Amino acid sequence: MSNLSNERTHTVTTVQAPPAAAAPRVGAGLFDPKQLVASLPDAVRKLDPRRMITSPVMFVVEVGAVLTTVLAFVDPSAFAWWITAWLWITVLFANLAEAVAEGRGRAQAATLRATKKETPARRLAGGSEETVSSSDLRPGDLVVVEAGEVIPGDGDVVEGVASVDESAITGESAPVIRESGGDRSAVTGGTKVLSDRIVVRITAKPGESFVDRMIAMVEGAARQKTPNEIALNILLASLTIVFLLAVVTLQPFAGYSGELQTVVVLVALLVCLIPTTIGALLSAIGIAGMDRLVQRNVLAMSGRAVEAAGDVNVLLLDKTGTITFGNRQAVEFLPVSGVTAAELADAAQLASLADETPEGRSVVVLAKQEYGLRERHTGELPGATFVEFTAQTRMSGVDLADGHRVRKGAAGAVLAWVREHGGRPDLAVDEAVDAVAASGGTPLVVAETTAGGAARVLGVINLADVVKHGMRERFDELRAMGIRTVMVTGDNPVTARAIAEQAGVDDFLAEAKPEDKMALIKREQAGGRLVAMTGDGTNDAPALAQADVGVAMNTGTSAAKEAGNMVDLDSDPTKLIEIVEIGKQLLITRGALTTFSIANDVAKYFAIIPAMFAVVYPQLDTLNIMRLSTPQSAILSAVIFNALIIVALIPLALRGVRYKPVSAGAMLQRNALIYGLGGIVVPFIGIKLVDLIISTIPGIG
Amino acid sequence: MSATAAGLLQLVILLVALAVVYRPLGDYMARVFTSTRHLAVERAFYRVVRVDPDADQRWTTYLFSVLGFSAASVLFLYAFLRLQDRLPLSLGMDGVDPALAWNTAVSFVANTNWQAYAGESTMGHLAQMAGLAVQNFVSAAAGLAVAIAVIRGLVRTRTDRLGNFWVDLTRGVVRILLPLAFVFALVLVAGGVIQNLSSPEEITTLTGGTQSIVGGPGASQEVIKELGTNGGGFFNANSAHPFENPNAFTNLVEIFLILVIPVSLTRTYGVLVKDRRQGYAILAAMAVLWGVALAGVTAAEVSHPGTVPEAVGATTEGKEVRFDTWASALFATSTTGTSTGAVNSMHASYTGAGGGIVMLNMMLGEVSPGGVGSGLYGMLVLAILAVFLAGLMVGRTPEYLGKKIGRHEITLVALYLLAMPFALLVGAAIAASFDDTRASLLNDGPQGLSEILYAFASGANNNGSAFAGLSANTDYYNTALGLAMLIGRFVLMALVLALAGSLARQTPTPVTAGTLPTHRPLFVGLHSFTVIVVAGLTFFPALALGPIAVALA
């Protein structure tokens, strides 16, 4: 789509984004301890071994818990029962983490489900209308929806225009315009038509609608493990096998040393060593990552896309609405010699009456502010024919009854019109146009022709693009993260360069056609780079499908929403940056908690090994550097700490590790320090504290 | 000169010597494996074995070539040892027993050189030269070849080809090992190492008894024993024997030879991946591990805890007086850090801490700096593991040198990291469980367990050094250690070649500011820390009942 038509698309819904620098950083996400209690029944239900096996680490813990339960019955002791109880608690805590994460999505799903009520649909069949249930609609069916009625299914408007209340989906109460043709034709089932009448062609099969998919995503039901999650799971499983090997072979060594260990102790050692912390939280981290997107009104169609977002190397950002405010504003009238500024303003105002784009409105506003020209209304001009702005003609204007014709629009289009009508624009016009373009503005040329006379250029309007506040800083941060930003615009190269420099993007694609965008994406991908982009039009669909992360605007067409792997319900292209941050944060959280989990083992060895063998080799008590009171209390403390740390880290898993856009080296340094070194130190303190408390228990201390 | 000054001086000389050859040798090896020209002698060899030297192999073909060549080598060496009494220059030695012949054949082909026999009383000159020494060359060259194939996996893109094993093997022998061995054999002879083909000499001792002194082609075998990180001694006493290692000069030369190829190979790596800093980073991680181990062993041995050592002033038991504590610790650290397994002192006699560290040195997977070739690919696998965790922590799906570490790659890495502990722990656990197998132990208690652990650490990591004390020439140890050596060598080679194949297929991701830098000190620290943590967590319980219990006593 051309840049100009892009603006038309955004006229209705472009939300004036708050200054980017003030936008909330990812990391928000409330955690209420009450959620723990509420999710308990779910956590118990998840103890089913058929569900546990999807997490190999926690499955081993459950098997260990079953084993110690049996042994505690066979050979009861306070110690065996305590260990058994805490092993079950460990499994439960892991399930709790997942249940809490899922529970947060479920509330949203419930709201969505309310929109999924069966509604009567007025289906058009061979010119007549029949009433059927919304669940009987098939793709291709045409339905009529009038004011006050609920749209029965996903589809595209093929006839008419209407204002639609989409608050059930987007949470945005202001109605939006949906009309046939163009890039805002998509409607969603369950939303309500407020005015007028439209005919909708159904595009989704029953059960596969947008809302259905949305419910599945937020509930986590459709969640499949992402590639990196699978890779991490393999690593965790193999670590579990290594520790299983270490613990199983320890028994012969113990026997050799004359101190065979009880199975309860060996199970306790095994559970402490295997990476239970990350094993317990891994799935919650994934669900929470999706949830963070949903909280920002972004709907990811796959977890894979969220992960890919963290890896993105190139961001394709539409200039308009993303880098600059959606509407360029007229800031200056530049008349040619022989024309006064007031004359130019007057003509410009006339030509803009039929131009409802923000640019058109801004011309009228400027004419009023600068020259006190009252806005005329179309009704005041009897016999006038208005020429509406279209993407093809790229100009608007009016043909008055007296033969006076005014045109305003893109320089090329208007100059061609002038020549067509016998005019010969002089070089000064070109110079003025270039000067405006070079300054980063968009030149609009205003021309007129009187009845029978040759057309002449009156002057140039400078439409200035206003770069959003804080964008330069944002791009600097992205650069630090290794992400290159490419501004995509329909502007000519000179204008594009000026704005690119002002905004601080790395590169720009000027006079971009959809094919150019596609070619750029393919070129980047051939070099091994991952590309993210936003789009809304049907002609964006191929590029959205080709991009590794394609965010479709909810205002866009069904085709665009189908092609992308995310949909932004707010239709805010700036959000791409947040999506990348959420993707990164997801991966960082996984890595940090894995590192923490493994680092924890050091302290656990120091707690358990002396407890096991100080009887036969008293010198090993030197390793009991935490001075834990008894062998039983030492082992139990390690097990209890191991369980408690899971609950303690649930908020972090749900919220995600704090993320700051800095270079990879700096980020590694910080996270390695906190989660690596912290992972070594924390359990020494934690186990000691637990020991202080439990050593008062008879039979343990 | 005080012992400390002498010890530090030889360390400095060693490091300077390594620094001097690092670049030229590393660059030379890179040229050897990238050159498109074949030498006449190489071409002749290719014709004889009927291979097309310009064929580029898939990883599977490369692997089958390695395995086929090694299997043939085992069979050949087995037959050779079994039939040695029918062959010339046998010095009247009998054919070797089946279990021992199997163990020895596997041991030399797997670059381990575990010796459950005494060289001077088991092997004739021909078996030593045409059997064992040949394997000392080719097993090292095979390791080198696999390492080069792994580097190609990292460097190449969108291909399933990793090079030609036969070419890499031949060039490794002809252009690298033979020339170096020739030169340094002369250096060792000049230093006093024996080189002859004489029969044993009968002499009368001071007390009037007679003794049979066996000589032989010592220097030629000694040089490749160290250079190829093999370790199989001509004599039972290995480099503690005055004919193999007569003085401090030859001792230092031998340590230099042990380290020179594994160290310089990191330069080759840097050159081949077109980023020398990557090579320096790997070297730095190796150096950290080697340095920490050396400091630990030296400190443990010099600080001489215990009644007797305190009285004597050093832990001299099991050490040659002509090398003293410092040179012994330096040798021990280098030989256990490189899968060499040659010894100039008896590791069993080290203090609990010193003996524990050399054992842990092997358990790290022989990466400090590791065997010829195997040290580098072992270190690269661990780098990939470190990258996996560190990469996630910078918010990217992990990648190393632009290659993604996905599900397939991490599976291979995980299996690689599982195989060695499996062979080590299972073998040792069985050995500790039965009266039969425990009968081989010299000591009981933790020192006895150390003997078992050391033997299997040595076998599974292709080191080959022994913690004197264990009588390993029994059916169980011969068989089990043979299996451990096979797993530790060929299962790992198979996994690492599969990894290389998978990496070679990828399109690399370009480096950006968001890429985890793998050449900075921070990553070097993480890398070496990963190596220690992986081994430490796996083996801590076993070590606690062995060397740690000894050390804390």
mmCIF file of C-alpha atoms in Angstrom, chain B residues 226-368:
data_model
loop_
_atom_site.group_PDB
_atom_site.id
_atom_site.type_symbol
_atom_site.label_atom_id
_atom_site.label_comp_id
_atom_site.label_asym_id
_atom_site.label_seq_id
_atom_site.Cartn_x
_atom_site.Cartn_y
_atom_site.Cartn_z
ATOM 1 C CA GLU B 226 54.104 -37.409 24.593
ATOM 2 C CA LEU B 227 53.508 -35.584 21.323
ATOM 3 C CA GLY B 228 50.434 -37.658 20.482
ATOM 4 C CA THR B 229 49.162 -37.448 24.091
ATOM 5 C CA ASN B 230 49.350 -41.239 24.180
ATOM 6 C CA GLY B 231 51.284 -42.012 27.339
ATOM 7 C CA GLY B 232 52.118 -45.668 26.852
ATOM 8 C CA GLY B 233 55.603 -46.111 28.227
ATOM 9 C CA PHE B 234 58.309 -48.255 26.761
ATOM 10 C CA PHE B 235 59.051 -49.302 30.305
ATOM 11 C CA ASN B 236 56.651 -50.064 33.106
ATOM 12 C CA ALA B 237 57.868 -47.116 35.129
ATOM 13 C CA ASN B 238 57.037 -44.847 32.193
ATOM 14 C CA SER B 239 58.627 -41.406 32.335
ATOM 15 C CA ALA B 240 59.863 -42.103 35.835
ATOM 16 C CA HIS B 241 62.271 -44.581 34.258
ATOM 17 C CA PRO B 242 65.748 -43.106 33.739
ATOM 18 C CA PHE B 243 65.964 -44.590 30.220
ATOM 19 C CA GLU B 244 62.798 -42.783 29.156
ATOM 20 C CA ASN B 245 63.292 -39.575 31.053
ATOM 21 C CA PRO B 246 66.782 -39.274 32.419
ATOM 22 C CA ASN B 247 66.922 -35.684 33.682
ATOM 23 C CA ALA B 248 65.245 -32.363 34.275
ATOM 24 C CA PHE B 249 65.927 -31.262 30.692
ATOM 25 C CA THR B 250 64.231 -34.255 29.071
ATOM 26 C CA ASN B 251 61.468 -33.935 31.657
ATOM 27 C CA LEU B 252 60.759 -30.398 30.551
ATOM 28 C CA VAL B 253 60.980 -31.365 26.873
ATOM 29 C CA GLU B 254 58.480 -34.142 27.486
ATOM 30 C CA ILE B 255 56.034 -31.824 29.235
ATOM 31 C CA PHE B 256 56.440 -29.393 26.345
ATOM 32 C CA LEU B 257 55.698 -32.179 23.860
ATOM 33 C CA ILE B 258 52.594 -33.186 25.791
ATOM 34 C CA LEU B 259 51.164 -29.701 25.638
ATOM 35 C CA VAL B 260 52.402 -28.360 22.338
ATOM 36 C CA ILE B 261 49.791 -29.705 19.906
ATOM 37 C CA PRO B 262 46.659 -29.352 22.078
ATOM 38 C CA VAL B 263 47.697 -25.790 22.923
ATOM 39 C CA SER B 264 48.657 -24.747 19.388
ATOM 40 C CA LEU B 265 45.503 -26.312 17.996
ATOM 41 C CA THR B 266 43.501 -23.469 19.544
ATOM 42 C CA ARG B 267 45.417 -21.141 17.233
ATOM 43 C CA THR B 268 44.565 -23.411 14.305
ATOM 44 C CA TYR B 269 40.963 -23.183 15.418
ATOM 45 C CA GLY B 270 41.061 -19.391 15.573
ATOM 46 C CA VAL B 271 42.589 -19.198 12.106
ATOM 47 C CA LEU B 272 40.111 -21.626 10.581
ATOM 48 C CA VAL B 273 37.036 -19.920 12.058
ATOM 49 C CA LYS B 274 38.514 -16.619 10.861
ATOM 50 C CA ASP B 275 38.334 -15.097 14.299
ATOM 51 C CA ARG B 276 41.566 -15.633 16.200
ATOM 52 C CA ARG B 277 39.999 -14.297 19.378
ATOM 53 C CA GLN B 278 37.808 -17.403 19.527
ATOM 54 C CA GLY B 279 40.939 -19.510 19.579
ATOM 55 C CA TYR B 280 42.510 -17.389 22.296
ATOM 56 C CA ALA B 281 39.325 -17.667 24.359
ATOM 57 C CA ILE B 282 39.342 -21.462 24.189
ATOM 58 C CA LEU B 283 43.035 -21.448 25.055
ATOM 59 C CA ALA B 284 42.381 -19.109 27.966
ATOM 60 C CA ALA B 285 39.706 -21.412 29.368
ATOM 61 C CA MET B 286 42.069 -24.370 29.016
ATOM 62 C CA ALA B 287 44.829 -22.370 30.660
ATOM 63 C CA VAL B 288 42.585 -21.417 33.586
ATOM 64 C CA LEU B 289 41.753 -25.077 34.233
ATOM 65 C CA TRP B 290 45.358 -26.187 33.813
ATOM 66 C CA GLY B 291 46.640 -23.332 35.967
ATOM 67 C CA VAL B 292 44.194 -23.969 38.790
ATOM 68 C CA ALA B 293 44.977 -27.688 38.776
ATOM 69 C CA LEU B 294 48.720 -27.035 38.693
ATOM 70 C CA ALA B 295 48.506 -24.597 41.571
ATOM 71 C CA GLY B 296 46.407 -27.057 43.550
ATOM 72 C CA VAL B 297 48.614 -30.079 42.972
ATOM 73 C CA THR B 298 51.809 -28.140 43.567
ATOM 74 C CA ALA B 299 50.444 -26.599 46.747
ATOM 75 C CA ALA B 300 49.234 -29.957 48.013
ATOM 76 C CA GLU B 301 52.516 -31.677 47.290
ATOM 77 C CA VAL B 302 54.800 -28.900 48.467
ATOM 78 C CA SER B 303 52.908 -28.169 51.669
ATOM 79 C CA HIS B 304 53.633 -31.747 52.726
ATOM 80 C CA PRO B 305 50.967 -32.449 55.329
ATOM 81 C CA GLY B 306 51.367 -35.655 57.363
ATOM 82 C CA THR B 307 53.954 -36.941 59.775
ATOM 83 C CA VAL B 308 56.427 -38.562 57.411
ATOM 84 C CA PRO B 309 56.444 -35.859 54.732
ATOM 85 C CA GLU B 310 56.860 -33.259 57.450
ATOM 86 C CA ALA B 311 59.851 -35.097 58.770
ATOM 87 C CA VAL B 312 61.338 -35.455 55.289
ATOM 88 C CA GLY B 313 60.368 -31.950 54.238
ATOM 89 C CA ALA B 314 58.387 -32.946 51.158
ATOM 90 C CA THR B 315 56.031 -35.584 49.896
ATOM 91 C CA THR B 316 58.762 -37.587 48.266
ATOM 92 C CA GLU B 317 57.175 -41.004 48.208
ATOM 93 C CA GLY B 318 56.557 -42.115 44.653
ATOM 94 C CA LYS B 319 58.493 -39.200 43.200
ATOM 95 C CA GLU B 320 61.841 -39.289 41.475
ATOM 96 C CA VAL B 321 64.468 -37.369 43.396
ATOM 97 C CA ARG B 322 65.870 -36.012 40.124
ATOM 98 C CA PHE B 323 62.568 -34.252 39.372
ATOM 99 C CA ASP B 324 61.453 -33.274 42.869
ATOM 100 C CA THR B 325 57.998 -32.078 43.831
ATOM 101 C CA TRP B 326 57.578 -29.131 41.452
ATOM 102 C CA ALA B 327 58.553 -30.952 38.278
ATOM 103 C CA SER B 328 56.463 -33.933 39.335
ATOM 104 C CA ALA B 329 53.383 -31.786 39.958
ATOM 105 C CA LEU B 330 53.886 -30.017 36.625
ATOM 106 C CA PHE B 331 54.172 -33.320 34.812
ATOM 107 C CA ALA B 332 51.203 -34.825 36.660
ATOM 108 C CA THR B 333 48.948 -31.865 35.897
ATOM 109 C CA SER B 334 49.939 -31.795 32.241
ATOM 110 C CA THR B 335 49.624 -35.509 31.702
ATOM 111 C CA THR B 336 46.190 -35.770 33.338
ATOM 112 C CA GLY B 337 44.979 -32.588 31.667
ATOM 113 C CA THR B 338 45.827 -33.911 28.215
ATOM 114 C CA SER B 339 44.757 -37.559 28.103
ATOM 115 C CA THR B 340 48.432 -38.445 27.873
ATOM 116 C CA GLY B 341 48.777 -40.598 30.919
ATOM 117 C CA ALA B 342 52.541 -40.737 30.919
ATOM 118 C CA VAL B 343 53.797 -40.361 34.468
ATOM 119 C CA ASN B 344 57.091 -39.319 35.970
ATOM 120 C CA SER B 345 55.850 -40.001 39.487
ATOM 121 C CA MET B 346 53.300 -42.312 41.052
ATOM 122 C CA HIS B 347 50.014 -40.482 41.466
ATOM 123 C CA ALA B 348 48.816 -42.919 44.113
ATOM 124 C CA SER B 349 51.491 -41.604 46.415
ATOM 125 C CA TYR B 350 50.325 -38.027 46.070
ATOM 126 C CA THR B 351 48.555 -36.413 48.984
ATOM 127 C CA GLY B 352 44.789 -36.887 49.105
ATOM 128 C CA ALA B 353 44.257 -33.410 47.667
ATOM 129 C CA GLY B 354 46.972 -33.713 45.026
ATOM 130 C CA GLY B 355 45.779 -37.135 43.907
ATOM 131 C CA GLY B 356 42.168 -35.942 43.950
ATOM 132 C CA ILE B 357 42.975 -32.981 41.726
ATOM 133 C CA VAL B 358 44.787 -35.030 39.093
ATOM 134 C CA MET B 359 41.810 -37.402 39.147
ATOM 135 C CA LEU B 360 39.362 -34.522 38.765
ATOM 136 C CA ASN B 361 41.576 -33.196 35.991
ATOM 137 C CA MET B 362 40.733 -36.305 33.999
ATOM 138 C CA MET B 363 37.079 -36.223 35.031
ATOM 139 C CA LEU B 364 36.765 -32.756 33.489
ATOM 140 C CA GLY B 365 36.776 -34.699 30.235
ATOM 141 C CA GLU B 366 40.401 -34.112 29.299
ATOM 142 C CA VAL B 367 40.093 -30.544 28.202
ATOM 143 C CA SER B 368 42.899 -28.743 29.990
#
